[in-house]
PDB file of C-alpha atoms and ligand atoms in Angstrom:
ATOM      1  CA  MET Z   1     153.435  64.902 127.076  1.00  0.00           C
ATOM      2  CA  LYS Z   2     150.395  62.969 128.354  1.00  0.00           C
ATOM      3  CA  LYS Z   3     149.904  65.497 131.113  1.00  0.00           C
ATOM      4  CA  CYS Z   4     149.835  68.259 128.539  1.00  0.00           C
ATOM      5  CA  TYR Z   5     146.947  66.577 126.666  1.00  0.00           C
ATOM      6  CA  LEU Z   6     145.057  66.158 129.898  1.00  0.00           C
ATOM      7  CA  ILE Z   7     145.381  69.813 130.731  1.00  0.00           C
ATOM      8  CA  THR Z   8     144.252  70.812 127.251  1.00  0.00           C
ATOM      9  CA  ALA Z   9     141.312  68.430 127.421  1.00  0.00           C
ATOM     10  CA  SER Z  10     140.145  69.669 130.792  1.00  0.00           C
ATOM     11  CA  ALA Z  11     140.537  73.265 129.688  1.00  0.00           C
ATOM     12  CA  LEU Z  12     138.371  72.558 126.660  1.00  0.00           C
ATOM     13  CA  ILE Z  13     135.738  70.841 128.761  1.00  0.00           C
ATOM     14  CA  SER Z  14     135.516  73.689 131.236  1.00  0.00           C
ATOM     15  CA  MET Z  15     135.301  76.179 128.364  1.00  0.00           C
ATOM     16  CA  THR Z  16     132.316  74.317 126.950  1.00  0.00           C
ATOM     17  CA  LEU Z  17     130.618  74.144 130.332  1.00  0.00           C
ATOM     18  CA  ASN Z  18     131.177  77.821 130.914  1.00  0.00           C
ATOM     19  CA  ALA Z  19     129.882  78.897 127.503  1.00  0.00           C
ATOM     20  CA  PRO Z  20     127.448  81.741 128.112  1.00  0.00           C
ATOM     21  CA  ALA Z  21     123.835  80.539 128.031  1.00  0.00           C
ATOM     22  CA  ALA Z  22     121.560  82.259 125.543  1.00  0.00           C
ATOM     23  CA  ASP Z  23     120.063  85.156 127.455  1.00  0.00           C
ATOM     24  CA  GLY Z  24     116.429  85.737 126.525  1.00  0.00           C
ATOM     25  CA  ALA Z  25     116.077  88.937 128.517  1.00  0.00           C
ATOM     26  CA  ALA Z  26     119.157  90.463 126.874  1.00  0.00           C
ATOM     27  CA  SER Z  27     118.058  89.440 123.357  1.00  0.00           C
ATOM     28  CA  PHE Z  28     114.590  90.816 123.969  1.00  0.00           C
ATOM     29  CA  THR Z  29     115.979  94.145 125.154  1.00  0.00           C
ATOM     30  CA  LYS Z  30     118.349  94.327 122.216  1.00  0.00           C
ATOM     31  CA  ASP Z  31     116.158  93.096 119.346  1.00  0.00           C
ATOM     32  CA  CYS Z  32     112.523  93.316 120.356  1.00  0.00           C
ATOM     33  CA  ALA Z  33     111.963  96.022 122.973  1.00  0.00           C
ATOM     34  CA  LYS Z  34     112.086  98.967 120.602  1.00  0.00           C
ATOM     35  CA  CYS Z  35     108.755  97.836 119.150  1.00  0.00           C
ATOM     36  CA  HIS Z  36     107.266  95.496 121.731  1.00  0.00           C
ATOM     37  CA  GLY Z  37     108.498  97.465 124.749  1.00  0.00           C
ATOM     38  CA  ALA Z  38     110.713  96.093 127.513  1.00  0.00           C
ATOM     39  CA  ASP Z  39     107.534  94.810 129.172  1.00  0.00           C
ATOM     40  CA  GLY Z  40     106.091  93.322 125.947  1.00  0.00           C
ATOM     41  CA  LYS Z  41     103.090  95.650 126.033  1.00  0.00           C
ATOM     42  CA  GLY Z  42     104.024  97.390 122.788  1.00  0.00           C
ATOM     43  CA  ALA Z  43     103.576 100.867 124.241  1.00  0.00           C
ATOM     44  CA  THR Z  44     106.608 102.329 122.450  1.00  0.00           C
ATOM     45  CA  VAL Z  45     106.560 104.936 119.671  1.00  0.00           C
ATOM     46  CA  MET Z  46     107.362 102.210 117.118  1.00  0.00           C
ATOM     47  CA  GLY Z  47     104.993  99.779 118.790  1.00  0.00           C
ATOM     48  CA  LYS Z  48     102.089 102.215 118.593  1.00  0.00           C
ATOM     49  CA  LYS Z  49     102.864 103.126 115.007  1.00  0.00           C
ATOM     50  CA  LEU Z  50     103.050  99.470 113.931  1.00  0.00           C
ATOM     51  CA  LYS Z  51     100.100  98.490 116.144  1.00  0.00           C
ATOM     52  CA  CYS Z  52     101.977  95.989 118.268  1.00  0.00           C
ATOM     53  CA  LYS Z  53      99.586  93.984 120.376  1.00  0.00           C
ATOM     54  CA  ASP Z  54     100.104  93.596 124.099  1.00  0.00           C
ATOM     55  CA  MET Z  55     102.011  90.302 124.454  1.00  0.00           C
ATOM     56  CA  THR Z  56     100.998  90.000 128.085  1.00  0.00           C
ATOM     57  CA  VAL Z  57      97.367  89.874 126.910  1.00  0.00           C
ATOM     58  CA  GLU Z  58      97.788  88.028 123.596  1.00  0.00           C
ATOM     59  CA  LYS Z  59     100.146  85.465 125.150  1.00  0.00           C
ATOM     60  CA  PRO Z  60     101.565  84.066 121.884  1.00  0.00           C
ATOM     61  CA  GLY Z  61     102.375  80.332 122.004  1.00  0.00           C
ATOM     62  CA  ASP Z  62     105.810  78.755 121.473  1.00  0.00           C
ATOM     63  CA  ALA Z  63     105.288  77.987 117.773  1.00  0.00           C
ATOM     64  CA  GLN Z  64     103.835  81.435 117.127  1.00  0.00           C
ATOM     65  CA  ILE Z  65     106.836  83.138 118.715  1.00  0.00           C
ATOM     66  CA  GLU Z  66     109.320  80.927 116.835  1.00  0.00           C
ATOM     67  CA  LYS Z  67     107.566  81.619 113.545  1.00  0.00           C
ATOM     68  CA  ALA Z  68     107.460  85.378 114.159  1.00  0.00           C
ATOM     69  CA  ILE Z  69     111.203  85.454 114.900  1.00  0.00           C
ATOM     70  CA  LYS Z  70     112.267  83.160 112.050  1.00  0.00           C
ATOM     71  CA  GLU Z  71     109.858  84.267 109.329  1.00  0.00           C
ATOM     72  CA  GLY Z  72     108.811  87.720 110.445  1.00  0.00           C
ATOM     73  CA  VAL Z  73     105.251  89.001 110.597  1.00  0.00           C
ATOM     74  CA  LYS Z  74     103.188  90.426 107.767  1.00  0.00           C
ATOM     75  CA  ASP Z  75     100.048  92.519 107.797  1.00  0.00           C
ATOM     76  CA  GLY Z  76      98.583  91.602 104.433  1.00  0.00           C
ATOM     77  CA  ASP Z  77     101.480  92.191 102.047  1.00  0.00           C
ATOM     78  CA  LYS Z  78     103.320  94.561 104.310  1.00  0.00           C
ATOM     79  CA  VAL Z  79     106.153  93.259 106.487  1.00  0.00           C
ATOM     80  CA  VAL Z  80     105.503  94.772 109.915  1.00  0.00           C
ATOM     81  CA  MET Z  81     108.208  92.780 111.670  1.00  0.00           C
ATOM     82  CA  LYS Z  82     111.248  91.508 109.828  1.00  0.00           C
ATOM     83  CA  ALA Z  83     112.612  88.015 110.431  1.00  0.00           C
ATOM     84  CA  PHE Z  84     115.611  87.728 112.736  1.00  0.00           C
ATOM     85  CA  LYS Z  85     117.648  85.269 110.740  1.00  0.00           C
ATOM     86  CA  ASP Z  86     120.869  85.671 112.667  1.00  0.00           C
ATOM     87  CA  LEU Z  87     119.421  84.492 115.982  1.00  0.00           C
ATOM     88  CA  SER Z  88     120.467  80.939 116.858  1.00  0.00           C
ATOM     89  CA  ASP Z  89     117.962  78.268 117.867  1.00  0.00           C
ATOM     90  CA  ALA Z  90     119.188  78.677 121.438  1.00  0.00           C
ATOM     91  CA  ASP Z  91     118.473  82.411 121.245  1.00  0.00           C
ATOM     92  CA  VAL Z  92     114.995  81.732 119.877  1.00  0.00           C
ATOM     93  CA  GLN Z  93     114.250  79.228 122.666  1.00  0.00           C
ATOM     94  CA  ALA Z  94     115.530  81.691 125.266  1.00  0.00           C
ATOM     95  CA  LEU Z  95     113.257  84.383 123.798  1.00  0.00           C
ATOM     96  CA  VAL Z  96     110.262  82.016 123.876  1.00  0.00           C
ATOM     97  CA  LYS Z  97     110.945  81.329 127.552  1.00  0.00           C
ATOM     98  CA  TYR Z  98     111.440  84.989 128.301  1.00  0.00           C
ATOM     99  CA  ILE Z  99     108.237  86.079 126.570  1.00  0.00           C
ATOM    100  CA  HIS Z 100     106.291  83.581 128.685  1.00  0.00           C
ATOM    101  CA  THR Z 101     107.596  85.322 131.806  1.00  0.00           C
ATOM    102  CA  LEU Z 102     106.216  88.717 130.726  1.00  0.00           C
ATOM    103  CA  LYS Z 103     103.226  89.769 132.785  1.00  0.00           C
TER     104      LYS Z 103
HETATM  105  C1  HEC T 201     110.079  96.794 113.905  1.00  0.00           C
HETATM  106  C2  HEC T 201     109.306  96.509 115.080  1.00  0.00           C
HETATM  107  C3  HEC T 201     109.370  95.103 115.661  1.00  0.00           C
HETATM  108  C4  HEC T 201     110.470  94.458 116.190  1.00  0.00           C
HETATM  109  C5  HEC T 201     111.893  94.986 116.311  1.00  0.00           C
HETATM  110  C6  HEC T 201     109.989  93.174 116.656  1.00  0.00           C
HETATM  111  N1  HEC T 201     108.653  93.038 116.401  1.00  0.00           N
HETATM  112 FE1  HEC T 201     107.498  91.435 116.834  1.00  0.00          FE
HETATM  113  N2  HEC T 201     105.910  92.296 115.915  1.00  0.00           N
HETATM  114  C7  HEC T 201     105.895  93.579 115.395  1.00  0.00           C
HETATM  115  C8  HEC T 201     104.576  93.854 114.851  1.00  0.00           C
HETATM  116  C9  HEC T 201     104.148  95.172 114.223  1.00  0.00           C
HETATM  117  C10 HEC T 201     103.797  92.701 115.048  1.00  0.00           C
HETATM  118  C11 HEC T 201     102.335  92.465 114.616  1.00  0.00           C
HETATM  119  C12 HEC T 201     101.375  92.954 115.652  1.00  0.00           C
HETATM  120  C13 HEC T 201     101.395  92.081 116.870  1.00  0.00           C
HETATM  121  O1  HEC T 201     101.081  90.887 116.761  1.00  0.00           O
HETATM  122  O2  HEC T 201     101.771  92.594 117.952  1.00  0.00           O
HETATM  123  C14 HEC T 201     104.659  91.751 115.735  1.00  0.00           C
HETATM  124  C15 HEC T 201     104.254  90.499 116.153  1.00  0.00           C
HETATM  125  C16 HEC T 201     105.005  89.657 116.959  1.00  0.00           C
HETATM  126  C17 HEC T 201     104.519  88.429 117.516  1.00  0.00           C
HETATM  127  C18 HEC T 201     103.113  87.838 117.360  1.00  0.00           C
HETATM  128  C19 HEC T 201     103.062  87.038 116.092  1.00  0.00           C
HETATM  129  C20 HEC T 201     101.687  86.508 115.798  1.00  0.00           C
HETATM  130  O3  HEC T 201     101.623  85.572 114.989  1.00  0.00           O
HETATM  131  O4  HEC T 201     100.704  87.009 116.335  1.00  0.00           O
HETATM  132  C21 HEC T 201     105.536  87.900 118.241  1.00  0.00           C
HETATM  133  C22 HEC T 201     105.512  86.602 119.043  1.00  0.00           C
HETATM  134  C23 HEC T 201     106.672  88.798 118.113  1.00  0.00           C
HETATM  135  N3  HEC T 201     106.301  89.865 117.330  1.00  0.00           N
HETATM  136  C24 HEC T 201     107.896  88.593 118.703  1.00  0.00           C
HETATM  137  C25 HEC T 201     109.001  89.417 118.521  1.00  0.00           C
HETATM  138  C26 HEC T 201     110.310  89.116 119.024  1.00  0.00           C
HETATM  139  C27 HEC T 201     110.666  87.907 119.860  1.00  0.00           C
HETATM  140  C28 HEC T 201     111.128  90.120 118.621  1.00  0.00           C
HETATM  141  C29 HEC T 201     112.638  90.254 118.835  1.00  0.00           C
HETATM  142  C30 HEC T 201     113.443  89.145 118.353  1.00  0.00           C
HETATM  143  C31 HEC T 201     110.323  91.063 117.862  1.00  0.00           C
HETATM  144  N4  HEC T 201     109.034  90.585 117.824  1.00  0.00           N
HETATM  145  C32 HEC T 201     110.784  92.228 117.278  1.00  0.00           C
HETATM  146  C33 HEC T 201     106.945  94.464 115.380  1.00  0.00           C
HETATM  147  C34 HEC T 201     108.235  94.189 115.794  1.00  0.00           C
END
């Protein structure tokens, strides 16, 4: 019986350790690239229409990126980027990191 608990416990521990890390590149491709472009330059059809700035030039800071993702972005009264409320904090942090790697 004891052995059985041990096996369960170690299985649980290895499951936690192997949990997939939040993948900033994948989230960016999935949620952000259609406007901001895979390279963050905003040169997509949507990006041009909505006047996305070039992230590699603007270089938004951590807090600015977090705010944009969690609260969305408005141009006056018009929402130009909706908030991504279903992204976890880990996803947001991974996106922040990823955006800083864009050149
Ligand atoms: C529907 C198109 C669209 C999508 C999808 C989108 N954005 Fe935006 N985003 C915009 C527009 C438009 C702006 C305002 C112009 C600008 O700053 O580039 C903006 C602005 C930003 C800014 C700058 C905010 C500021 O205060 O200057 C950041 C950072 C940002 N977006 C990150 C993201 C991230 C991360 C994602 C994916 C989770 C994403 N965006 C998805 C359209 C979009």
